[in-house]
Amino acid sequence: MEKNTSCFFSNSSPNLVITCFVAFITIILVRFLYVIYRTGKPLNKRTPQQTLSTLIVLGSGHTAEMINLLLVLQKDRFTPRFYIAAATDNMSLQKARVFENSLADSGVKGISAEFMQIYRSREVGQSYVTSVWTTLVATAHALWLMIKIRPQVVLCNGPGTCIPLCVIAFIFKVVGIRWSSIFYVESIARVKRLSLSGLLLYKLQIADQFFVQWPQLQRKYPRAHYVGCLM
Amino acid sequence: MGEARDGVQVKRVVFVTVGTTCFDALVKVADSQEVKDELYRRGYTDLLIQMGRGSYLPTKSTGDDGSLAVDYFTFSSSIADHLRSASLVISHAGSGSIFETLQLGKPLIVVVNEDLMDNHQSELAEELAERKHLYCARPLTLHQTIASMDLNCLVPYSPGDATPVAKLINRFLGFPEES
């Protein structure tokens, strides 16, 4: 009797594992398809929220454009704000700090902003061999930061640092950790061709809304919204 | 020419900027006799070069001998002041420099750095040149551009507006429209 029981058990155990595995994969696949389906569709208006935690990804050279956008967004809706820039980029976070300070000075209440640095996947000119390791480190760091922040809104406009963060935001949507709306504004310097970050986010359809500042790009990438120059 | 008013010469400063980049080709050509002569002929009195991370050092000059006064520095905490006091700006093709200058309403010649690998910067410079907001040149053609430019032909640049983006974002997130 015992022998039969143990045989039965050892036969069904791998089946059980396989069944669980298949069920798991199916759930993930369904979630994945659901997220793809909902990407780009406006949020459900029946449950509007008062405030949305916002992640702002900054990059050298294009910080001024992002600040221009933040100036016209209602600060009490997009709060708390988390600014991330690459660890080797000194000026972007400084500009963001100046911006937040000016908000506080002009009497805007309830300022809540945090500033963080993230490791870069690859420095300009770095060898591709060492880049594999640094990209893994950067991705792990991005994951760590995203778990801490779990933003509901992601704003980015070009730097490579936004890719791991946006991909992780997308994964969080699939896995159910946090639903977020991802907005990408291609830089004003991009007139005829998208940046690599922009191209990736556009093709992979990770961004909910993709904005371009020149009509030539909107003709080439029809799912993008042409919004004119921000500067 | 620098006109004398009660003995005081009116300064017309040409400000050359490379931002945070290294753009020796521009610094070198701005310091070349060809370009300096051309600027002097067009009525400028001073040449101020912000050379950034470059290694080429221009030659300073007081300009007392009837030529351009030349000075240079590496970085400044406030480029804006230098832009404001300039009569002509010659800049690398970085979007920050370009728009900061255009928003101050200063005449601008953008010089594209041909040594850059992926030169998307030239797209912006060429587009704005097509719309007559600035002149676009390469280091080797700078003196020709200076000689032939007509600053009265330049069209003032109207500042951009981020509110269309904000509207779309708010609508997407279900926030009510601003009244």
XYZ file of C-alpha atoms in Angstrom:
410
model
C 0.000 0.000 0.000
C 2.662 2.424 1.012
C 4.628 1.635 -2.074
C 1.577 2.381 -4.239
C 0.987 5.682 -2.467
C 4.562 6.770 -2.897
C 4.488 5.749 -6.562
C 1.305 7.765 -7.094
C 2.828 10.752 -5.386
C 6.099 10.639 -7.305
C 4.168 10.297 -10.565
C 1.853 13.253 -10.020
C 4.461 15.607 -8.526
C 6.134 16.480 -11.831
C 2.667 16.768 -13.434
C 1.682 19.188 -10.714
C 4.777 21.250 -11.287
C 4.210 21.327 -15.017
C 0.562 22.272 -14.575
C 1.467 25.102 -12.237
C 4.139 26.281 -14.630
C 1.795 26.287 -17.615
C -0.880 28.057 -15.596
C 1.658 30.669 -14.517
C 2.870 31.278 -18.067
C -0.711 31.522 -19.299
C -1.598 34.093 -16.655
C 1.477 36.158 -17.494
C 0.673 35.939 -21.205
C -2.919 37.025 -20.653
C -1.755 39.921 -18.459
C 0.829 40.837 -21.077
C -1.762 40.935 -23.838
C -4.095 42.926 -21.598
C -1.390 45.517 -20.926
C -0.596 45.769 -24.649
C -4.299 46.223 -25.318
C -4.687 48.952 -22.703
C -1.466 50.790 -23.575
C -2.371 54.073 -25.200
C -5.964 53.979 -24.045
C -6.912 56.801 -21.687
C -7.381 55.889 -18.062
C -10.790 54.848 -16.853
C -12.591 58.106 -16.086
C -14.935 56.574 -13.557
C -12.114 56.424 -11.040
C -10.202 59.686 -11.382
C -7.434 60.225 -8.885
C -6.476 63.406 -7.129
C -2.732 62.945 -7.214
C -0.410 60.710 -9.170
C 3.136 59.902 -8.117
C 5.336 60.944 -10.991
C 8.754 59.782 -12.153
C 10.651 62.289 -14.283
C 13.659 60.946 -16.164
C 16.192 63.651 -16.954
C 19.077 63.689 -19.381
C 21.795 66.170 -20.180
C 20.885 68.620 -22.887
C 17.165 68.077 -22.736
C 16.424 69.021 -19.149
C 15.321 72.498 -20.215
C 12.548 70.979 -22.331
C 11.336 68.826 -19.465
C 11.292 71.822 -17.127
C 9.239 73.698 -19.723
C 6.697 70.898 -19.665
C 6.625 70.701 -15.869
C 5.923 74.428 -15.716
C 2.540 73.921 -17.396
C 1.546 70.776 -15.536
C -0.496 71.257 -12.390
C 1.932 70.516 -9.587
C -0.760 69.455 -7.143
C -1.862 66.709 -9.527
C 1.588 65.338 -10.296
C 2.966 64.779 -6.834
C 5.105 63.407 -5.249
C 7.721 63.937 -7.956
C 10.795 61.788 -8.332
C 13.625 62.997 -10.540
C 16.154 60.494 -11.864
C 19.281 61.311 -13.848
C 22.374 59.351 -14.762
C 25.064 59.197 -12.068
C 27.613 60.917 -14.308
C 25.247 63.745 -15.197
C 25.707 66.583 -12.749
C 23.726 69.364 -14.299
C 20.292 67.831 -14.821
C 19.434 67.164 -11.171
C 20.802 70.571 -10.275
C 18.422 72.201 -12.759
C 15.559 70.156 -11.334
C 16.446 71.249 -7.807
C 16.481 74.878 -8.901
C 13.070 74.375 -10.499
C 11.558 72.790 -7.375
C 13.066 75.495 -5.184
C 11.516 78.159 -7.370
C 8.157 76.462 -6.903
C 8.584 76.564 -3.148
C 9.672 80.199 -3.314
C 6.630 81.217 -5.308
C 4.392 79.866 -2.612
C 3.236 76.644 -4.208
C 2.248 74.472 -1.298
C 2.967 70.868 -0.558
C 6.151 70.523 -2.577
C 7.280 66.950 -2.539
C 10.245 66.069 -4.676
C 13.085 63.575 -4.487
C 16.232 63.468 -6.566
C 18.019 60.248 -7.427
C 20.883 59.113 -9.578
C 20.984 55.917 -11.568
C 23.905 53.990 -12.990
C 24.296 54.327 -16.733
C 24.027 51.224 -18.885
C 26.905 52.427 -21.035
C 29.105 55.512 -21.117
C 29.901 57.123 -24.457
C 32.813 55.221 -25.986
C 32.714 52.355 -23.508
C 33.661 48.949 -24.892
C 30.745 46.672 -25.624
C 32.251 43.840 -23.590
C 32.260 45.754 -20.327
C 28.899 47.254 -21.329
C 27.199 43.892 -20.789
C 28.108 43.965 -17.112
C 27.345 47.654 -16.616
C 23.975 47.219 -18.327
C 23.113 44.414 -15.877
C 24.159 46.591 -12.956
C 22.176 49.512 -14.345
C 19.089 47.332 -14.820
C 19.327 45.986 -11.279
C 19.688 49.532 -9.989
C 16.702 50.640 -12.060
C 14.661 47.790 -10.631
C 15.633 48.770 -7.100
C 14.650 52.399 -7.670
C 11.380 51.489 -9.381
C 10.377 49.173 -6.540
C 10.938 52.044 -4.139
C 9.105 54.636 -6.223
C 6.358 52.626 -8.019
C 5.274 55.672 -9.995
C 1.839 56.112 -11.519
C 3.118 58.469 -14.197
C 6.435 58.300 -16.050
C 7.690 61.332 -18.004
C 10.777 61.037 -20.156
C 12.250 62.806 -23.138
C 15.159 60.954 -24.553
C 18.130 59.898 -22.467
C 19.097 56.226 -22.569
C 18.505 56.038 -18.830
C 14.765 55.983 -19.492
C 14.771 52.636 -21.301
C 15.351 50.289 -18.343
C 12.974 52.394 -16.256
C 10.184 52.279 -18.859
C 10.645 48.572 -19.474
C 10.419 47.911 -15.743
C 7.330 50.118 -15.516
C 5.794 48.002 -18.271
C 6.704 44.791 -16.417
C 5.146 46.195 -13.246
C 1.917 46.641 -15.220
C 2.027 43.059 -16.449
C 2.810 41.588 -13.057
C 0.329 43.843 -11.301
C 2.765 45.681 -9.017
C 1.688 49.122 -10.222
C -0.284 50.463 -13.171
C 1.427 53.478 -14.739
C 0.946 55.820 -17.680
C 4.128 56.332 -19.650
C 4.594 59.553 -21.621
C 7.532 60.087 -23.944
C 8.349 63.469 -25.495
C 10.959 63.237 -28.247
C 13.452 66.050 -27.986
C 13.157 69.204 -30.073
C 16.558 68.353 -31.532
C 15.006 65.376 -33.324
C 13.519 66.681 -36.553
C 13.712 63.862 -39.070
C 14.851 60.816 -37.104
C 13.919 59.516 -33.678
C 16.505 58.958 -31.020
C 17.363 55.352 -30.148
C 15.311 55.569 -26.939
C 12.393 57.021 -28.845
C 12.588 54.384 -31.539
C 12.622 51.570 -28.994
C 9.695 52.926 -27.020
C 7.721 53.618 -30.189
C 8.320 50.243 -31.829
C 7.812 48.228 -28.649
C 4.656 50.278 -27.963
C 5.671 50.724 -24.358
C 4.774 54.419 -24.152
C 1.097 55.219 -23.705
C 1.515 58.516 -25.506
C 4.419 59.437 -27.749
C 4.941 63.117 -28.542
C 7.041 64.628 -31.337
C 7.829 68.283 -31.873
C 8.230 68.402 -35.643
C 5.673 67.463 -38.301
C 8.204 65.419 -40.286
C 8.392 62.901 -37.459
C 4.640 62.675 -37.139
C 4.387 61.803 -40.825
C 6.997 59.097 -40.398
C 5.608 57.734 -37.133
C 1.838 58.055 -37.353
C 1.089 56.821 -33.858
C 2.957 59.822 -32.458
C 1.211 63.046 -31.447
C 2.589 66.208 -33.048
C 2.597 68.928 -30.393
C 4.817 71.633 -31.882
C 7.978 73.018 -30.304
C 8.264 73.072 -26.528
C 11.087 75.615 -26.460
C 32.187 100.501 -37.867
C 32.396 101.264 -34.164
C 31.027 104.796 -34.185
C 32.488 107.324 -31.810
C 29.876 108.994 -29.630
C 31.484 111.644 -27.463
C 34.678 109.673 -27.871
C 33.153 106.462 -26.551
C 33.287 103.553 -28.943
C 30.183 101.394 -29.241
C 31.144 97.817 -28.596
C 29.711 95.193 -30.895
C 30.604 91.849 -29.422
C 30.642 88.549 -31.252
C 30.173 85.722 -28.772
C 31.335 82.254 -29.783
C 30.127 79.348 -27.648
C 30.700 75.580 -27.722
C 28.693 74.804 -24.593
C 30.039 71.873 -22.605
C 31.529 70.201 -25.678
C 34.976 70.077 -27.192
C 34.825 71.811 -30.570
C 38.368 72.894 -31.418
C 37.500 73.244 -35.098
C 35.119 76.112 -34.329
C 37.430 77.807 -31.837
C 40.315 77.572 -34.285
C 38.386 78.957 -37.213
C 36.866 81.728 -35.101
C 40.400 82.710 -34.129
C 41.606 82.559 -37.757
C 42.662 85.769 -39.482
C 40.125 85.188 -42.250
C 37.148 85.146 -39.898
C 38.455 87.926 -37.674
C 39.010 90.186 -40.674
C 35.535 89.418 -41.948
C 33.962 90.221 -38.584
C 35.926 93.456 -38.341
C 34.785 94.422 -41.818
C 31.169 93.798 -40.849
C 31.543 96.266 -37.992
C 32.170 94.127 -34.939
C 34.665 95.295 -32.347
C 35.120 92.416 -29.938
C 35.355 88.664 -30.170
C 34.693 86.618 -27.033
C 35.177 82.867 -27.273
C 33.790 80.352 -24.776
C 35.954 77.352 -25.593
C 34.528 74.669 -23.295
C 36.546 71.460 -23.096
C 38.691 72.251 -26.123
C 42.472 72.302 -26.090
C 43.144 74.978 -28.704
C 43.886 78.343 -27.076
C 43.001 81.469 -29.060
C 45.329 84.461 -29.115
C 44.200 87.317 -26.919
C 44.294 90.776 -28.357
C 43.408 94.221 -27.126
C 42.381 95.377 -30.576
C 44.189 98.693 -30.176
C 45.882 98.303 -33.532
C 42.637 98.711 -35.443
C 41.559 95.103 -35.312
C 39.200 92.875 -33.361
C 39.697 92.634 -29.597
C 39.878 88.942 -28.737
C 39.341 87.237 -25.415
C 38.377 83.742 -24.305
C 37.357 81.593 -21.344
C 36.450 77.948 -20.789
C 33.175 77.906 -18.905
C 30.830 80.366 -17.309
C 28.113 79.917 -14.762
C 25.919 82.247 -16.732
C 26.233 82.119 -20.481
C 22.999 84.105 -20.579
C 24.776 87.330 -19.603
C 27.289 86.911 -22.412
C 24.512 86.146 -24.858
C 22.595 89.225 -23.806
C 25.515 91.550 -24.341
C 26.419 90.106 -27.741
C 25.541 91.585 -31.121
C 26.146 88.291 -32.890
C 26.319 84.757 -31.549
C 28.217 81.929 -33.207
C 27.314 78.660 -31.551
C 27.740 74.909 -31.761
C 24.589 73.042 -32.749
C 23.424 72.072 -29.266
C 19.696 72.647 -28.846
C 20.158 74.343 -25.478
C 22.517 76.968 -26.882
C 20.392 77.483 -29.968
C 17.126 78.097 -28.181
C 18.641 80.146 -25.393
C 20.052 82.466 -28.056
C 16.903 82.569 -30.186
C 14.748 83.331 -27.167
C 16.949 86.347 -26.428
C 16.365 87.508 -29.987
C 20.055 87.534 -30.892
C 21.318 86.949 -34.458
C 22.796 83.468 -34.583
C 25.139 81.489 -36.781
C 25.141 77.798 -35.914
C 28.272 75.844 -36.792
C 27.793 72.106 -37.095
C 30.566 69.895 -35.720
C 31.414 67.503 -38.520
C 33.557 65.335 -36.245
C 30.579 64.107 -34.258
C 29.644 60.506 -34.952
C 25.869 60.592 -35.067
C 25.174 64.091 -36.224
C 21.515 64.528 -35.540
C 22.329 68.003 -34.323
C 22.636 69.210 -37.890
C 18.957 68.338 -38.476
C 17.827 70.976 -36.013
C 20.243 73.617 -37.291
C 19.244 72.985 -40.916
C 15.523 73.048 -40.133
C 15.773 76.346 -38.275
C 17.982 77.775 -41.035
C 15.347 76.778 -43.587
C 12.797 78.685 -41.529
C 15.224 81.638 -41.544
C 15.631 81.820 -37.787
C 19.419 81.518 -37.998
C 22.314 80.934 -40.373
C 23.901 77.514 -40.590
C 27.561 76.968 -41.468
C 30.414 74.492 -41.298
C 33.791 75.474 -39.816
C 35.325 75.844 -43.285
C 32.489 78.003 -44.634
C 32.106 80.280 -41.593
C 33.924 83.245 -43.111
C 31.741 83.087 -46.233
C 28.591 83.010 -44.124
C 29.757 86.037 -42.170
C 30.575 87.897 -45.365
C 27.248 87.198 -47.041
C 24.803 87.210 -44.119
C 22.004 89.738 -43.982
C 20.778 89.857 -40.419
C 17.697 91.797 -41.440
C 16.491 88.718 -43.288
C 16.344 86.675 -40.121
C 12.865 85.866 -38.844
C 12.385 86.245 -35.077
C 11.698 82.972 -33.305
C 8.443 82.772 -31.365
C 8.878 80.828 -28.128
C 7.411 77.364 -28.037
C 4.519 76.237 -25.938
C 4.246 73.109 -23.845
C 0.523 73.434 -23.118
C -0.587 71.131 -25.979
C 1.411 68.329 -24.347
C -0.001 69.110 -20.919
C -3.551 69.096 -22.320
C -3.093 65.689 -23.915
C -1.501 64.242 -20.787
C -4.260 65.576 -18.549
C -6.954 64.298 -20.875
C -5.331 60.876 -20.988
C -5.174 60.680 -17.212
C -8.783 61.746 -16.824
C -8.077 65.065 -15.143
C -10.722 67.740 -15.773
C -9.870 70.463 -18.294
C -8.624 73.762 -16.951
C -11.243 76.477 -17.212
